Every structure is written in C-alpha cells, then in structure tokens.
Amino acid sequence: MLLHAIWLAALAVAQDQESSQEVVTLTNSASLTGADATPTLSLSDFSASTFPTGTMSGISMNTGGSNGTASITSTSDPLTQIVGGTRTTVVSGNMTASTTTSARPTNTQPCNNYPEFCTRKYSNVTEVCAHNSPFVRKNNAGSNQALGVTQQLNDGIRMLQGQIHYVNGTLFYCHTSCDLLNAGTVEDYLREVTTWVAAHPFDVITIIFGNADYEMKDANGNPLVTSKNYVAPIENSGLKQYIYQPPKTHMTLEDWPTLGELILSGKRVITFIDYNFDTDAVPYMLWEFYNMWETPFSPTDADFPCTLGRPEGLSENQQKSLLYMANHNLNVKVSIAGATLLIPNTIELNVTNGVNGSGSLGSMTNTCISSYDRPPNFLLVDYYNSGPFNGSVFEVAARANNVTYNRKCCGTASSATVLSEPSVAYLGLVIAVVVAVMML
C-alpha cells in the first residue's frame, strides 16, 4: 500500500512534455491506515527540488514507515494527472509492482477554486470574465466594473479583458477615448495582476488585450501597434515569468493542458490579443480569433443569441473545436452629435447577470450548451458584483461546470454599493457625462 501511495505521489508532479533524464525528489506526507485506506492528498503535501521537464516510467525508493521518499527519473511514459491513475512500474531492477489496488487519493487542493478542476483541461472549464476589467470609475460613462482587479480576482474572476490605446508611445487602458476614461498604463495594471498571481500559486488566469488602435499606421503604412508593443509592459511588470507559451499558435480543445499541469509548471497565465498579433516576435501572445470565437460583441439585444460574432466565416465544426466566449454585457446605444457610444445598461443588471429567466446569463449559457453540446469557456459580464443575489454570475459558471458554488461574493459592502441598485437616474447621469466629453 505504501508503494502505491508513493507512486501516486509521483503522479502528482509528472509532466507530459519532451523526454528528460532529470531526477526529482518528492516527499509524501499522507498517512495510511488499513489495507483499503484511501489517502487524502493535497498539492501542498509534496515538495520537489526540481519539477521534471519530461515524464517517467520508473521509481526507486526507500520505505521507512508511513512517510516515503521517491526519486523519480523522467522518461517517456505520459502521466498527466495531478493525482490518481494506475500504472505498472519497475522498482529496483527487475522487480515489478502492480498499482492496480482500488485505493485512490483524493485531491483536496483547489485549482481555480475547485479541486475538481485540477485534472480538467483548460479548455474544459467555464470561467467568468470581467469585461473592461480596469474601467472602475464611479459615475463615469466609460466604467464597466465597480471593483478593482485585485478584488475581481479574489472574488473568482479568472479572465481579464480591457480596451487599450496607444498614447505618445505608451499603452493605456482607456475606454473609447482617454479623455472619457483613462485607467492608467497597461504596465501598472499588469503589475497589480502579477502581485496577485504570485500570491496565488494554484490559480490560472487568462488575459485578453483589446488592441483598440490596431488601425493606426506608421510612416511606412505598417501597423503602428502590434503585440510587440506589449512586451515591455509585460516584462517590466514581472508577468512574463508566469505566462504559458503554447506549443502551437492554433490550439484546439484537445491541445490545451490541464489546469494542474499549468499550475505545476508555474506557467499560469494565458495571454491573447484581438488584433495585430505577431506570434513570430511574441509567441506567447496568441491571436484570439485563431484560438477562440465569440458571440456577438457589445450586444444591445437582450435575447443574447449564442451565435457566431467574431471572427466571421467559421464553420460549425471549427466552432466546436475551439474555445469560445459568451458576450453577455448588455449595452445602451447613445447617439450624440453624429457620434455613437455604447454604455452599459446598468438598469437591467439584476436580469442580465441572473441565473434564470429571459435575458439572463444562465439562460444564455443553457442556450449555448444546447447549440454546441458544451458551455462557453468564458462568460463576459459587466459589473460582475451586481445581480439578483451576490455571486449570481459565479453560480451560473458553477452550474455550467457541474460543481457547487459555495464561495463568498463580492468585495466589501462599501465598495460593492456603487452599482448595487442601478437606476434610471444613474443612466441619465452617465449620458450627461458623455455629452460633456463629446462637446470638448
């Protein structure tokens, strides 16, 4: 039984990558009692001097009591689960030990808040996305969230998206115009994200960079702002060390690793850019629309059809092979002096961010499941902290993931009241702000 526990400990850090001969030493601190005992393990039960770059087919060990130490030599047998699985392995020469016992460890360490996610592929999890995550400004027409990015991540947001503009050689998070809402530099925002990522080693997050100035040209007619412009803020913020570089520029559902594999590798941030990608220069920043599709963007239709929005022209089979995002942020179209601006429809948030009913996030998710036999990977919402009850958007995601939502949401009482009761008066105020900006 001890042999089985040690072998399962080895499974906890195996990586399905290229062959290697590196050796890693793990310590199993699980206690076993009884012939059929099922050990309960967490990722924190294992310490490793070096994670293997390959996978393994054999172990050598000493068996000094209930705590064992295993030296693992990586070879070529793919083992990709954090915990679990059965194998036959060679121990100390020609002796063969079968690990077909029914005892099986239970992982207690959550990955993205749920232990069940550790062995799921990145492409088989539904997460809530904060639309225009940086735009947190009370009574501003360009705002899309009420709580800052650290609180967003604390509450369970695992995808961050935002519109970026290039001003005097620097990238800023600005909504429509930096005169309307300037949330600061991309570097400063990413520095805050990096601080959170460093403090949460069992979480995987996704960032979509909205390259709003993709049509700008330099003196030679070439795109002025591409993914190359994002390298400096990414590196200066410290985020680069956590970014996962996929083996392909076009990843299908089957190509993505599990959350556990990403976590154990330390590469726990996935980055996309919507326009002007350059994967030759910046291979870790994928083109969004080569790897993911979206339902209609900036919707004003409260029915929220789960149909293809961007990119155009994908076949149904192609849609079913890629990640996809449900855009569920209801907008109001405001026309002023010939200009048109979309602003969040805050009046309807209790419906839009709801679990049930026409126009709700839950209803759209169910429609998507019926159409594509799987839920969206990302649910993009405004003011995620608002809804018919605290955490309603996370309840929708939990149901899509077939897990139980039991977390506390959202933020603090004082900071969450900014839009907890959106009103017609508020909508009138933000329209007035728009008028003032457009008249400048």
Tab-separated table of C-alpha atoms in Angstrom, residues 8 24 31 64 99 187 209 213 239 262 291 293 321 332 360 370-371 375 399 411 438 440:
chain	number	residue	atom	x	y	z
A	8	LEU	CA	0.648	8.239	-6.727
A	24	VAL	CA	13.065	14.942	-8.797
A	31	SER	CA	-0.939	8.874	6.424
A	64	GLY	CA	10.893	3.918	6.039
A	99	THR	CA	-0.540	-0.429	-8.739
A	187	GLU	CA	2.213	48.228	-17.101
A	209	PHE	CA	-5.573	42.518	-24.643
A	213	ASP	CA	-5.679	51.290	-32.041
A	239	LEU	CA	4.246	38.976	-15.511
A	262	LEU	CA	-0.193	24.614	-15.861
A	291	ASN	CA	-7.950	30.065	-30.917
A	293	TRP	CA	-14.562	32.666	-31.135
A	321	SER	CA	-13.137	22.587	-31.896
A	332	VAL	CA	-27.426	51.046	-24.469
A	360	SER	CA	-30.240	36.160	-18.026
A	370	SER	CA	-27.903	23.196	-26.395
A	371	SER	CA	-26.273	24.577	-29.547
A	375	PRO	CA	-20.883	25.503	-22.205
A	399	ARG	CA	-23.686	25.090	-12.807
A	411	GLY	CA	-15.907	42.567	-2.428
A	438	MET	CA	-18.272	64.816	-26.738
A	440	LEU	CA	-14.964	69.115	-25.648
